[in-house]
Short mmCIF file of C-alpha atoms in Angstrom, two decimals:
data_model
loop_
_atom_site.label_atom_id
_atom_site.label_comp_id
_atom_site.label_asym_id
_atom_site.label_seq_id
_atom_site.Cartn_x
_atom_site.Cartn_y
_atom_site.Cartn_z
CA MET A 1 137.30 141.79 23.96
CA LYS A 2 134.58 143.10 21.71
CA SER A 3 135.02 146.52 20.22
CA ILE A 4 132.51 149.25 21.00
CA LYS A 5 130.19 150.01 18.10
CA PRO A 6 128.10 153.11 17.44
CA PHE A 7 124.37 153.16 18.06
CA ILE A 8 122.17 151.42 15.51
CA THR A 9 119.45 153.81 14.44
CA ARG A 10 115.90 152.72 13.75
CA ARG A 11 116.33 153.76 10.16
CA ASN A 12 119.33 151.45 9.79
CA PHE A 13 117.36 148.69 11.46
CA HIS A 14 114.59 149.00 8.88
CA GLN A 15 117.13 148.94 6.08
CA LYS A 16 118.80 145.82 7.45
CA MET A 17 115.67 143.89 8.30
CA GLY A 18 113.22 145.09 5.70
CA LEU A 19 110.59 146.02 8.32
CA GLY A 20 108.09 148.15 8.24
CA LEU A 21 105.32 149.12 38.24
CA GLY A 22 102.66 147.68 50.57
CA ALA A 23 100.48 148.83 47.33
CA LEU A 24 99.09 152.33 47.52
CA ALA A 25 95.46 152.78 48.45
CA PHE A 26 93.59 153.61 45.32
CA ASN A 27 91.76 156.49 46.93
CA ASN A 28 95.07 158.31 47.28
CA LEU A 29 95.95 160.08 44.06
CA LEU A 30 99.52 160.01 42.88
CA PHE A 31 101.18 163.10 41.49
CA THR A 32 103.97 162.68 38.99
CA GLN A 33 105.71 165.12 36.72
CA GLY A 34 107.06 164.33 33.28
CA LYS A 35 109.80 166.51 31.87
CA GLY A 36 108.28 169.02 29.52
CA ALA A 37 104.73 168.20 30.60
CA GLY A 38 104.23 171.66 32.07
CA ILE A 39 101.79 170.69 34.83
CA ALA A 40 101.50 167.89 37.36
CA HIS A 41 98.94 165.23 36.59
CA GLN A 42 97.00 162.73 38.69
CA GLN A 43 96.84 159.00 38.18
CA LYS A 44 96.44 155.74 40.08
CA LYS A 45 98.80 153.69 37.95
CA LEU A 46 101.98 154.58 36.13
CA GLY A 47 101.69 154.66 32.36
CA ILE A 48 104.10 152.51 30.36
CA ALA A 49 104.95 152.99 26.71
CA LEU A 50 106.38 149.98 24.91
CA VAL A 51 109.09 150.88 22.42
CA GLY A 52 109.17 148.17 19.80
CA LEU A 53 106.18 145.93 19.09
CA GLY A 54 107.84 142.68 18.15
CA ASN A 55 107.05 139.22 19.47
CA TYR A 56 107.94 139.90 23.11
CA SER A 57 105.80 143.01 23.32
CA SER A 58 102.88 141.51 21.44
CA GLY A 59 103.01 138.06 23.00
CA GLN A 60 104.04 138.88 26.57
CA LEU A 61 104.31 142.54 27.66
CA GLY A 62 101.11 143.86 26.10
CA PRO A 63 98.96 141.09 27.60
CA ALA A 64 100.83 141.28 30.92
CA LEU A 65 100.01 144.97 31.23
CA GLN A 66 96.34 143.97 31.37
CA GLU A 67 97.11 142.10 34.62
CA THR A 68 99.31 144.66 36.41
CA SER A 69 98.20 146.50 39.58
CA HIS A 70 100.53 149.50 39.64
CA CYS A 71 101.13 150.30 35.99
CA HIS A 72 99.24 150.10 32.72
CA LEU A 73 99.78 150.22 29.00
CA ALA A 74 99.59 153.91 28.11
CA GLY A 75 101.33 154.13 24.76
CA VAL A 76 103.44 152.48 22.10
CA VAL A 77 106.27 153.37 19.77
CA THR A 78 106.49 151.59 16.45
CA GLY A 79 107.76 152.12 12.95
CA THR A 80 104.94 150.11 11.39
CA PRO A 81 101.66 151.98 10.69
CA ALA A 82 99.66 148.75 10.64
CA LYS A 83 100.76 148.04 14.20
CA GLU A 84 99.64 151.51 15.28
CA LYS A 85 96.09 150.68 14.21
CA GLU A 86 96.22 147.12 15.60
CA TRP A 87 97.42 148.17 19.06
CA ALA A 88 95.14 151.22 19.23
CA GLU A 89 92.10 149.04 18.58
CA LYS A 90 93.18 146.08 20.73
CA TYR A 91 94.21 148.09 23.80
CA ASN A 92 92.19 151.30 23.36
CA ILE A 93 95.30 153.47 23.08
CA PRO A 94 94.60 157.08 22.04
CA THR A 95 96.36 158.29 18.93
CA THR A 96 98.09 160.99 21.01
CA ASN A 97 99.96 158.20 22.83
CA ILE A 98 101.19 156.44 19.69
CA TYR A 99 104.62 157.42 18.44
CA ASN A 100 107.03 156.42 15.72
CA TYR A 101 110.80 156.60 15.64
CA ASN A 102 110.85 160.04 14.05
CA ASN A 103 108.70 161.78 16.69
CA PHE A 104 109.78 159.62 19.68
CA ASP A 105 111.35 162.54 21.56
CA GLN A 106 107.98 164.29 21.73
CA ILE A 107 107.06 161.70 24.37
CA ALA A 108 108.63 164.20 26.80
CA ASP A 109 105.47 166.30 26.50
CA ASN A 110 103.07 163.46 27.28
CA PRO A 111 101.96 163.32 30.95
CA ASP A 112 100.20 159.98 30.37
CA ILE A 113 103.54 158.20 30.01
CA ASP A 114 105.79 157.73 33.05
CA ILE A 115 107.87 154.74 32.03
CA VAL A 116 109.38 153.80 28.70
CA TYR A 117 110.06 150.09 28.20
CA VAL A 118 112.72 149.58 25.52
CA VAL A 119 112.03 146.33 23.66
CA LEU A 120 114.26 146.79 20.62
CA PRO A 121 117.21 144.87 19.16
CA ASN A 122 120.14 144.90 21.57
CA ALA A 123 122.22 147.43 19.68
CA MET A 124 119.41 149.99 19.97
CA HIS A 125 118.95 149.71 23.75
CA ALA A 126 121.46 152.41 24.67
CA GLU A 127 120.17 155.02 22.25
CA TYR A 128 116.50 154.73 23.24
CA THR A 129 117.23 154.39 26.96
CA ILE A 130 119.25 157.61 26.83
CA ARG A 131 116.63 159.41 24.75
CA ALA A 132 113.85 158.26 27.10
CA ALA A 133 115.84 159.52 30.11
CA GLU A 134 116.42 162.84 28.39
CA ALA A 135 112.66 163.01 27.89
CA GLY A 136 112.23 162.71 31.68
CA LYS A 137 110.83 159.19 31.63
CA HIS A 138 111.79 156.28 33.86
CA VAL A 139 113.17 153.36 31.86
CA ILE A 140 112.94 149.60 31.80
CA CYS A 141 115.40 148.22 29.28
CA GLU A 142 115.03 144.67 28.08
CA LYS A 143 118.02 142.36 28.54
CA PRO A 144 120.79 142.35 27.66
CA MET A 145 121.22 145.94 28.86
CA ALA A 146 123.37 146.90 25.88
CA VAL A 147 126.12 145.53 23.66
CA SER A 148 129.11 146.90 25.58
CA VAL A 149 130.21 148.00 29.04
CA ALA A 150 130.71 151.52 27.70
CA GLU A 151 127.09 151.74 26.54
CA CYS A 152 125.82 150.48 29.91
CA GLN A 153 127.81 153.19 31.65
CA GLN A 154 126.37 155.83 29.32
CA MET A 155 122.83 154.64 30.05
CA ILE A 156 123.34 154.73 33.83
CA GLU A 157 124.84 158.21 33.65
CA ALA A 158 122.05 159.52 31.43
CA CYS A 159 119.40 158.28 33.89
CA ARG A 160 121.35 159.69 36.83
CA GLN A 161 121.62 163.11 35.21
CA ALA A 162 117.93 163.10 34.32
CA ASP A 163 116.99 161.90 37.83
CA VAL A 164 114.94 158.98 36.49
CA LYS A 165 114.93 155.33 37.49
CA LEU A 166 116.48 152.58 35.39
CA GLY A 167 115.59 148.89 35.54
CA ILE A 168 116.62 145.91 33.41
CA GLY A 169 114.14 143.31 32.18
CA TYR A 170 115.26 140.40 34.35
CA ARG A 171 111.81 138.95 35.06
CA LEU A 172 113.08 135.96 37.05
CA HIS A 173 113.91 138.22 40.00
CA SER A 174 110.12 138.52 40.38
CA GLU A 175 109.39 134.80 39.92
CA PRO A 176 108.73 132.63 43.06
CA PHE A 177 110.73 129.51 42.14
CA ASN A 178 113.83 131.52 41.27
CA GLN A 179 113.32 133.70 44.36
CA GLU A 180 113.34 130.52 46.47
CA VAL A 181 116.66 129.41 44.98
CA MET A 182 118.03 132.88 45.75
CA ARG A 183 116.92 132.45 49.38
CA ILE A 184 118.32 128.92 49.67
CA GLY A 185 121.66 129.85 48.18
CA GLN A 186 122.27 133.25 49.69
CA ALA A 187 121.04 132.31 53.20
CA GLU A 188 122.98 129.03 52.97
CA MET A 189 119.86 127.09 53.94
CA PHE A 190 121.58 123.86 52.90
CA GLY A 191 125.08 125.00 53.80
CA LYS A 192 127.52 126.69 51.49
CA VAL A 193 126.90 126.42 47.77
CA LEU A 194 129.58 124.29 46.19
CA PHE A 195 128.55 123.80 42.58
CA ILE A 196 126.03 125.29 40.15
CA ASN A 197 125.04 123.94 36.78
CA SER A 198 122.84 126.26 34.75
CA SER A 199 121.80 126.08 31.12
CA ALA A 200 119.60 128.25 28.94
CA GLY A 201 119.03 127.85 25.23
CA TYR A 202 116.68 126.90 22.44
CA LYS A 203 116.84 125.69 18.88
CA MET A 204 116.49 128.73 16.65
CA GLY A 205 114.12 128.49 13.72
CA ASP A 206 114.92 128.42 10.03
CA ASN A 207 114.74 132.19 9.46
CA TRP A 208 118.35 132.99 8.68
CA ASP A 209 117.53 136.68 8.20
CA GLN A 210 116.39 137.43 11.77
CA TRP A 211 118.17 140.22 13.64
CA ARG A 212 119.52 137.88 16.32
CA LEU A 213 121.85 136.41 13.70
CA LYS A 214 123.31 139.83 12.80
CA MET A 215 126.23 141.04 14.92
CA ASP A 216 125.61 144.75 14.35
CA LEU A 217 122.06 144.43 15.73
CA ALA A 218 122.43 141.68 18.34
CA GLY A 219 125.97 142.39 19.57
CA GLY A 220 126.42 138.64 20.02
CA GLY A 221 124.46 135.42 19.79
CA ALA A 222 123.22 132.89 22.31
CA LEU A 223 125.33 134.37 25.11
CA MET A 224 123.67 137.78 24.83
CA ASN A 225 120.17 136.36 24.49
CA MET A 226 120.00 133.20 26.63
CA GLY A 227 123.39 132.83 28.27
CA ILE A 228 122.61 135.82 30.42
CA TYR A 229 119.95 133.68 32.19
CA ALA A 230 122.57 131.06 33.04
CA ILE A 231 125.00 133.72 34.29
CA GLN A 232 122.27 135.42 36.32
CA ALA A 233 121.19 132.13 37.90
CA ALA A 234 124.70 131.45 39.16
CA LEU A 235 125.12 134.97 40.53
CA TYR A 236 121.77 135.25 42.30
CA THR A 237 122.18 131.77 43.80
CA VAL A 238 125.55 132.52 45.36
CA GLY A 239 124.79 136.19 45.99
CA THR A 240 128.33 137.33 45.24
CA ASN A 241 130.21 138.29 42.11
CA PRO A 242 132.57 135.88 40.37
CA ILE A 243 136.32 136.39 40.42
CA ALA A 244 137.22 134.63 37.18
CA VAL A 245 135.72 133.14 34.03
CA THR A 246 136.87 130.61 31.48
CA ALA A 247 134.83 129.96 28.35
CA GLN A 248 134.70 127.94 25.15
CA GLU A 249 132.63 128.35 21.98
CA PHE A 250 131.33 125.66 19.63
CA LYS A 251 129.44 125.82 16.32
CA THR A 252 127.55 122.93 14.79
CA MET A 253 126.06 125.18 12.08
CA PRO A 254 128.87 127.61 11.23
CA GLU A 255 127.17 129.03 8.14
CA LYS A 256 123.98 129.97 9.99
CA PHE A 257 125.90 131.37 12.95
CA LYS A 258 128.76 132.90 11.01
CA GLU A 259 128.35 136.35 12.59
CA VAL A 260 127.36 135.40 16.14
CA ASP A 261 128.00 132.68 18.71
CA GLU A 262 125.85 129.55 18.58
CA THR A 263 126.89 127.50 21.63
CA ILE A 264 129.06 128.55 24.58
CA THR A 265 130.15 126.85 27.79
CA MET A 266 131.48 128.90 30.72
CA GLN A 267 133.03 128.24 34.11
CA LEU A 268 132.71 130.89 36.81
CA GLU A 269 134.82 130.92 39.97
CA PHE A 270 133.48 132.57 43.15
CA PRO A 271 135.46 133.99 46.08
CA GLU A 272 134.18 131.42 48.63
CA GLY A 273 135.12 128.53 46.36
CA ALA A 274 131.86 127.81 44.52
CA ILE A 275 132.14 126.85 40.86
CA ALA A 276 129.48 127.36 38.20
CA SER A 277 129.39 125.40 34.97
CA LEU A 278 127.13 127.22 32.52
CA HIS A 279 125.85 126.44 29.05
CA THR A 280 123.93 128.34 26.40
CA SER A 281 122.94 127.71 22.80
CA HIS A 282 120.78 128.89 19.92
CA ASN A 283 120.87 125.39 18.46
CA ALA A 284 119.86 123.16 21.42
CA GLN A 285 117.06 123.07 23.98
CA MET A 286 118.34 123.59 27.54
CA ASN A 287 116.56 125.09 30.55
CA ARG A 288 117.81 124.00 33.99
CA LEU A 289 119.36 125.23 37.24
CA TYR A 290 120.95 122.75 39.64
CA VAL A 291 122.56 123.88 42.90
CA ALA A 292 124.67 121.50 44.99
CA ALA A 293 125.35 122.68 48.56
CA GLU A 294 127.11 121.10 51.55
CA ASP A 295 123.94 119.57 52.98
CA GLY A 296 121.57 119.26 50.04
CA PHE A 297 120.52 120.46 46.61
CA ALA A 298 117.96 122.55 44.77
CA GLU A 299 116.85 122.20 41.16
CA LEU A 300 114.61 124.09 38.76
CA GLN A 301 113.64 122.51 35.46
CA PRO A 302 112.58 124.48 33.59
CA MET A 303 114.06 127.54 35.27
CA SER A 304 113.47 130.38 32.80
CA SER A 305 110.31 129.57 30.84
CA TYR A 306 107.45 132.09 30.93
CA ARG A 307 105.26 129.52 32.67
CA GLY A 308 105.31 125.92 33.87
CA LEU A 309 108.34 126.21 36.15
CA THR A 310 108.95 123.32 38.52
CA GLY A 311 111.39 122.91 41.39
CA ARG A 312 112.57 120.47 44.00
CA THR A 313 115.15 120.09 46.74
CA HIS A 314 116.49 117.07 48.61
CA GLU A 315 113.56 117.72 51.01
CA GLY A 316 110.91 117.44 48.34
CA LYS A 317 108.95 119.34 45.71
CA MET A 318 108.71 123.13 45.67
CA ASN A 319 105.16 124.47 45.59
CA PHE A 320 104.53 128.02 44.45
CA PRO A 321 101.64 129.57 42.54
CA GLU A 322 102.35 130.44 38.95
CA VAL A 323 102.60 134.17 38.36
CA ASN A 324 102.64 136.32 35.27
CA GLN A 325 106.35 137.04 35.38
CA GLN A 326 106.26 140.09 33.15
CA ALA A 327 103.33 141.64 35.04
CA GLN A 328 105.06 141.09 38.38
CA GLN A 329 108.34 142.45 37.03
CA MET A 330 106.72 145.66 35.79
CA ASP A 331 104.72 146.07 39.00
CA ASP A 332 107.92 145.67 41.03
CA PHE A 333 109.56 148.44 39.04
CA ALA A 334 106.48 150.64 39.37
CA LEU A 335 106.57 150.23 43.16
CA HIS A 336 110.22 151.21 43.08
CA VAL A 337 109.23 154.44 41.36
CA LEU A 338 106.07 155.05 43.38
CA GLU A 339 107.13 154.02 46.88
CA GLY A 340 110.90 153.85 46.78
CA LYS A 341 110.89 150.09 47.21
CA PRO A 342 114.19 148.40 46.27
CA ASN A 343 114.99 148.22 42.59
CA LYS A 344 115.35 144.48 42.08
CA VAL A 345 117.17 144.86 38.78
CA PRO A 346 119.01 148.21 38.59
CA GLY A 347 121.16 149.33 35.72
CA GLU A 348 124.26 148.51 37.74
CA MET A 349 123.24 144.84 37.58
CA GLY A 350 123.03 145.00 33.82
CA LEU A 351 126.44 146.68 33.72
CA ARG A 352 127.93 143.95 35.92
CA ASP A 353 126.57 141.26 33.65
CA MET A 354 127.95 142.98 30.57
CA ARG A 355 131.38 143.02 32.20
CA ILE A 356 131.10 139.26 32.60
CA ILE A 357 129.89 138.80 29.03
CA GLU A 358 132.80 140.80 27.65
CA ALA A 359 135.16 138.66 29.74
CA VAL A 360 133.53 135.50 28.33
CA TYR A 361 134.22 136.66 24.80
CA GLU A 362 137.77 137.63 25.79
CA SER A 363 138.34 134.17 27.25
CA ILE A 364 137.07 132.50 24.08
CA ALA A 365 139.32 134.65 21.92
CA SER A 366 142.43 134.18 24.07
CA GLY A 367 141.92 130.64 25.35
CA LYS A 368 142.74 131.92 28.84
CA THR A 369 141.00 132.32 32.19
CA ILE A 370 140.04 135.97 32.63
CA PRO A 371 140.20 137.50 36.13
CA LEU A 372 137.15 139.58 37.09
CA ASN A 373 137.38 142.65 39.29
CA MET A 374 133.72 143.49 39.84
CA GLY A 375 134.33 146.01 42.64
#
């Protein structure tokens, strides 16, 4: 099992990498209070601040926040001055809502910001989730939730003590094709699920200095980044937690992936007898979910891409409109905060998945099947 490591600070990150949410009627004003804000403020949408302006924020979350109905881009946190100017101009963000990693905690005093979305390297998720909670802000933390079970527990407790909401960035819970597989599997529309094959991976580029190749920043390799999609697919199809896992690791480029895992296969056992065979890699393209049930099947290919998902069952093709997954995900969380609607991806889900991930690594290290007691 992986050892628990201390938080990675933003300063250390720079040194290592060399880097610079029924909708409410709009005529009803919402009143929210941010810790340290002093007075209640009125707004129609919840303000989100993105912490970390890398590729996912710039390519997906920032644009998605221009399409959301219940939240909006209110601020950013970055350690790169050039990005401050770029985002301020592109999204009309006032300078008072732009923070860096030295003055981040002052976000507590900003009534414009209700939600902090942590989009940093994995090893920094716990620190900034906890600091955001202590600032009185609701939190969305990008997946994986953290790099250890212990960190996940600390994050949940910090949000509980601060009385703020915590969600994990599992966008596929807000995506129609994956939601249909959840319905088919959990409602046993085609009988009991017998077998699941899920795979998620891509061929990583030639940049050998990226943070995902560094254990102290990523906490793991393909399993932490893409394998979590395969694990999630199996769990939300069956709708129950696994009781055991067996796993194997392979490396075709051991020098490139010397610190982290490149390719992993996993077998999950479920209490009603279903078996999941899962695959993930940072050195091969794979993106599929196949579900075999007693009286039929369902398949998504691709299953986890940002767009272009397709699906079919033994009855024919699935037909759903394409949605902006990130926009829908953030709106779903906003409605959880605003209206008390169910939290589709609570911190406890991220904690559960980290328990499974740690068991996968334990199985690889020991060569044994690891029992899972998920409660």
